[in-house]
Amino acid sequence: MAAAPTLARRIARSGVLPGCHRLPAWGRAARQPPGPLQPPSLPLSPCRAFSNNKILVELDESSGVAMMKFKSPPVNSLSLDFLTEFCISLEKLENNRACRGVIFTSAVPKIFSSGLDITEMCGKSTEHYAEFWRAVQEMWLQLYGSNMVTVAAVNGSSPAGGCLLALSCDYRIMVENPKFSIGLNEAQLGIVAPFWFKDTFVNIVGHRVAERSLQLGSLHAAPEALRFGLVDELVAEEKLQEKAAAVMAQWLALPDHARQLTKSMMRKAVLDRLVAHREEDIQNFISFISKESIQKSLRMYMEMLKKKKS
Amino acid sequence: MAAAPTLARRIARSGVLPGCHRLPAWGRAARQPPGPLQPPSLPLSPCRAFSNNKILVELDESSGVAMMKFKSPPVNSLSLDFLTEFCISLEKLENNRACRGVIFTSAVPKIFSSGLDITEMCGKSTEHYAEFWRAVQEMWLQLYGSNMVTVAAVNGSSPAGGCLLALSCDYRIMVENPKFSIGLNEAQLGIVAPFWFKDTFVNIVGHRVAERSLQLGSLHAAPEALRFGLVDELVAEEKLQEKAAAVMAQWLALPDHARQLTKSMMRKAVLDRLVAHREEDIQNFISFISKESIQKSLRMYMEMLKKKKS
Amino acid sequence: MAAAPTLARRIARSGVLPGCHRLPAWGRAARQPPGPLQPPSLPLSPCRAFSNNKILVELDESSGVAMMKFKSPPVNSLSLDFLTEFCISLEKLENNRACRGVIFTSAVPKIFSSGLDITEMCGKSTEHYAEFWRAVQEMWLQLYGSNMVTVAAVNGSSPAGGCLLALSCDYRIMVENPKFSIGLNEAQLGIVAPFWFKDTFVNIVGHRVAERSLQLGSLHAAPEALRFGLVDELVAEEKLQEKAAAVMAQWLALPDHARQLTKSMMRKAVLDRLVAHREEDIQNFISFISKESIQKSLRMYMEMLKKKKS
């Protein structure tokens, strides 16, 4: 399946080719497995930190762990620019043999990510909707299918697409502040989470919790999110980074090769489903989002946000 | 797939055509979405209450919520007549734009519904078995696939088909009386729950709980039913209607259109499976129920019930 | 699908033919259902006890319950010989109408089974790997698809293939000793649990717990195993046999025919998946295990075990 020309062009300008989901099939060669008793292999390409406009990436080569910080105020919304930078950054790390794991967190107080940028879905051209949706798909395919260990350090609220981002990681740690909430609340906005958001959610919380939560568009406060399994544990804000590092170390203690093949086995069916229906999913998004009733709902929602702000 | 001629005829006499599962496909038009900020649309057809022999329906047009009360003593068993009335009543509400949600409850003390009427499965003709089974399928297809919000207010025991009826709703509230039990106990009678009973059950409690409960034919007392997720909450009997109304209001706060598309996305695979194998499922039922060993088991079970009663 | 010639030959020498998964399709005749009110049918073939080198089987004809004890010190590892004896013993019971249920337990202190015998996977010929893997498949197909009630009385640790053996039963009771652990820890050894280990695991603990546990190669101490649903209950060691007998009696109270058809309905999809891909799965195993990197890992692991022992 060809990548979207526009996204490809944007990414090509950065010298990084977009990868589809990266998990290897059974038995195919993956990144070098160091094995539990071997010394870590030397990094092939030195890389300390790189920063785009909206994302800061720091790689600790001694541990093989990168930190990806979202710094796109006010709410780290997933705009086309943000998504493009995200995919480029993740791809760089994926291709860097010195990097075995990534921790995702926010540099903006109180918010992890507010989800898809509504301005990208409102009053734009069909071509723009297609380009935007392909970038959303690409973000998920790369992240859910990453060969690296991925840990979400959720230090703020994380609705809709922000929740998807966390759900696509291997492990989720959330700050135990009950004011922070997380969930796929699309229904509240009059829109519908696509099937692959749903598949990712069902894989984590099971069918019943997903059905109820998606229909009600629920945002779950941190303690409830833990109870329903949306996140794996809660910690005090000041312990978040330390905890994320400890969890990462636990996952990196496993041989990469076996862990990656196992991850692929668990996620392949759901990844393959989007890959097989990618163009259809884009067309569905375009025809849904182009409806006048949906456009009206989104405009009203944005008005409400503006009033709330001022 | 054509509806059973006999059921169609029965229902056609009532002037209502049987609908297959009603949930719209992604992006297809559903009932008018009022949107969170729009005034509710005017009802197209006024409708306060209608009653058949076995079911009483009351619609509150101001809230858009109907109450469907089962009044078929002694145990609200799902006879062919009951199922036919059920499908007609639900269809009427489904087609009434003034109705957005239905609460199901019992007008018979201590029992929600005892499940499929065994007399319909014992000593009857092949044609009768086919007509009966098609009506059971139709009840599930309409209810599990309803566009409306469906809440079961379970005010009594609910074994077998009665349990399926509750499981097919969006939400289940049960009276917290430990003498009331619920479960798919078919195996206790020497019969087997069909695959779509099982699929509905697995979607709610997961594979492991379903496997154990179905093999043992377990009836779960209310507190255990809550623990296993068969019901969503327990309340005191005198608070049941109030609680059901509050839950309904919470679900109706969402825009209909987004909620319906989400519900369809969650349930479509399981609904489609029966639609694709409907005639085969009827033939399986007929050949299973016609076995002399099964007929003998059912006769013995009915004898036991009669003795218990007298 | 033809049985492996080598396994067939081994088993044929014992006069028992290997059966594929035995659960009957809907409506097919199963073992005679005694029905809840009928006297138990007379045993067709008297059988008290038989013992091979590695497994002891005792059948109590009055209750219809067999006890299968693993007695292959030091750790009941699943060697080709053990697996062959296991399949023969299970097949004998499956074909004995006097036997309706089997309890599996260990005669070796502190260990239920250590899982697949690594010496069978290290430095052997391609033909040997194929024969061994076919025997592992056969064990699972027979046990997961058994018509009998199967209860695991887990009186010791049970990693990897030992865990699979327990997971394939209808019910798991574990001694509440926190030093005993259970889990599919293949990833710790640098290898990957095959898809049907994974499917069995997911059916019991759900997708999320399985994904995390498999990637980390976790061994769960008894209390955690209970919390995650890997086992159904914990008891004191001295109560284990009594508890297993009580659970067995509860399951045997159900009519065999209905229980068997229900079990088949729950497990058929997963059993069919291996049957459909059996040869491919063998080829995958051979090519994976033959890799020099994997052989090296296994050799190192065996060295470590030897040092630990001495």
PDB file of C-alpha atoms in Angstrom, chain B residues 186-195 198 202 206-212 214-217 281 283-285 287-288 291 293-294 296-297 300 304, chain C residues 26-29 33 35-38 144 149 169-172 202-205 229 232 250-251 253-255 257-263 265-267:
ATOM      1  CA  GLU B 186     -29.217 -24.331  29.448  1.00  0.00           C
ATOM      2  CA  ALA B 187     -26.654 -27.076  30.179  1.00  0.00           C
ATOM      3  CA  GLN B 188     -28.542 -27.918  33.407  1.00  0.00           C
ATOM      4  CA  LEU B 189     -31.498 -28.939  31.236  1.00  0.00           C
ATOM      5  CA  GLY B 190     -29.320 -31.041  28.956  1.00  0.00           C
ATOM      6  CA  ILE B 191     -29.522 -28.527  26.123  1.00  0.00           C
ATOM      7  CA  VAL B 192     -26.957 -26.167  24.648  1.00  0.00           C
ATOM      8  CA  ALA B 193     -27.095 -22.393  24.303  1.00  0.00           C
ATOM      9  CA  PRO B 194     -26.775 -21.504  20.600  1.00  0.00           C
ATOM     10  CA  PHE B 195     -23.648 -19.735  19.363  1.00  0.00           C
ATOM     11  CA  LYS B 198     -22.659 -17.470  23.612  1.00  0.00           C
ATOM     12  CA  VAL B 202     -18.653 -13.527  25.752  1.00  0.00           C
ATOM     13  CA  GLY B 206     -15.210 -12.427  28.457  1.00  0.00           C
ATOM     14  CA  HIS B 207     -14.245 -15.877  27.258  1.00  0.00           C
ATOM     15  CA  ARG B 208     -13.179 -17.525  30.523  1.00  0.00           C
ATOM     16  CA  VAL B 209     -16.183 -16.591  32.654  1.00  0.00           C
ATOM     17  CA  ALA B 210     -18.476 -17.558  29.762  1.00  0.00           C
ATOM     18  CA  GLU B 211     -16.800 -20.928  29.222  1.00  0.00           C
ATOM     19  CA  ARG B 212     -17.080 -21.921  32.860  1.00  0.00           C
ATOM     20  CA  LEU B 214     -22.007 -22.087  30.223  1.00  0.00           C
ATOM     21  CA  GLN B 215     -20.475 -25.513  30.876  1.00  0.00           C
ATOM     22  CA  LEU B 216     -21.800 -25.552  34.430  1.00  0.00           C
ATOM     23  CA  GLY B 217     -25.130 -24.018  33.423  1.00  0.00           C
ATOM     24  CA  ASP B 281     -29.132 -22.377  12.944  1.00  0.00           C
ATOM     25  CA  GLN B 283     -32.059 -26.598  11.108  1.00  0.00           C
ATOM     26  CA  ASN B 284     -29.561 -27.288  13.898  1.00  0.00           C
ATOM     27  CA  PHE B 285     -32.150 -26.406  16.488  1.00  0.00           C
ATOM     28  CA  SER B 287     -32.533 -31.665  14.585  1.00  0.00           C
ATOM     29  CA  PHE B 288     -31.214 -31.221  18.129  1.00  0.00           C
ATOM     30  CA  LYS B 291     -33.863 -36.113  19.335  1.00  0.00           C
ATOM     31  CA  SER B 293     -33.134 -38.177  24.316  1.00  0.00           C
ATOM     32  CA  ILE B 294     -33.604 -34.401  24.390  1.00  0.00           C
ATOM     33  CA  LYS B 296     -37.214 -37.091  27.206  1.00  0.00           C
ATOM     34  CA  SER B 297     -35.016 -34.704  29.220  1.00  0.00           C
ATOM     35  CA  MET B 300     -38.763 -34.960  32.771  1.00  0.00           C
ATOM     36  CA  MET B 304     -40.334 -31.845  37.893  1.00  0.00           C
TER      37      MET B 304
ATOM     38  CA  TRP C  26     -22.994 -29.610  17.198  1.00  0.00           C
ATOM     39  CA  GLY C  27     -25.492 -32.432  17.329  1.00  0.00           C
ATOM     40  CA  ARG C  28     -23.028 -35.249  16.730  1.00  0.00           C
ATOM     41  CA  ALA C  29     -23.232 -38.183  19.083  1.00  0.00           C
ATOM     42  CA  PRO C  33     -25.198 -38.797  28.371  1.00  0.00           C
ATOM     43  CA  GLY C  35     -28.683 -37.468  32.282  1.00  0.00           C
ATOM     44  CA  PRO C  36     -29.083 -35.979  35.725  1.00  0.00           C
ATOM     45  CA  LEU C  37     -31.610 -38.543  36.900  1.00  0.00           C
ATOM     46  CA  GLN C  38     -30.350 -41.730  35.241  1.00  0.00           C
ATOM     47  CA  TYR C 144      -7.812 -28.812  25.089  1.00  0.00           C
ATOM     48  CA  VAL C 149     -13.890 -32.897  32.462  1.00  0.00           C
ATOM     49  CA  CYS C 169      -7.869 -27.986  31.446  1.00  0.00           C
ATOM     50  CA  ASP C 170     -11.419 -26.933  32.368  1.00  0.00           C
ATOM     51  CA  TYR C 171     -10.434 -25.779  35.846  1.00  0.00           C
ATOM     52  CA  ARG C 172      -7.212 -24.981  37.722  1.00  0.00           C
ATOM     53  CA  VAL C 202      -5.921 -15.097  25.783  1.00  0.00           C
ATOM     54  CA  ASN C 203      -9.080 -17.212  26.162  1.00  0.00           C
ATOM     55  CA  ILE C 204      -8.395 -17.373  29.894  1.00  0.00           C
ATOM     56  CA  VAL C 205      -6.850 -14.052  30.943  1.00  0.00           C
ATOM     57  CA  GLY C 229      -7.240 -15.484  36.417  1.00  0.00           C
ATOM     58  CA  ASP C 232      -9.349 -20.433  39.437  1.00  0.00           C
ATOM     59  CA  GLN C 250     -19.646 -30.341  40.570  1.00  0.00           C
ATOM     60  CA  TRP C 251     -18.729 -30.497  36.878  1.00  0.00           C
ATOM     61  CA  ALA C 253     -23.265 -33.244  37.925  1.00  0.00           C
ATOM     62  CA  LEU C 254     -24.024 -31.790  34.489  1.00  0.00           C
ATOM     63  CA  PRO C 255     -25.273 -34.031  31.663  1.00  0.00           C
ATOM     64  CA  HIS C 257     -23.692 -34.371  26.252  1.00  0.00           C
ATOM     65  CA  ALA C 258     -24.720 -30.749  26.857  1.00  0.00           C
ATOM     66  CA  ARG C 259     -21.459 -29.961  28.660  1.00  0.00           C
ATOM     67  CA  GLN C 260     -19.371 -31.439  25.854  1.00  0.00           C
ATOM     68  CA  LEU C 261     -21.208 -29.575  23.117  1.00  0.00           C
ATOM     69  CA  THR C 262     -20.823 -26.353  25.102  1.00  0.00           C
ATOM     70  CA  LYS C 263     -17.097 -26.940  25.597  1.00  0.00           C
ATOM     71  CA  MET C 265     -18.531 -24.416  21.007  1.00  0.00           C
ATOM     72  CA  MET C 266     -16.139 -22.420  23.210  1.00  0.00           C
ATOM     73  CA  ARG C 267     -12.887 -24.037  22.029  1.00  0.00           C
TER      74      ARG C 267
END
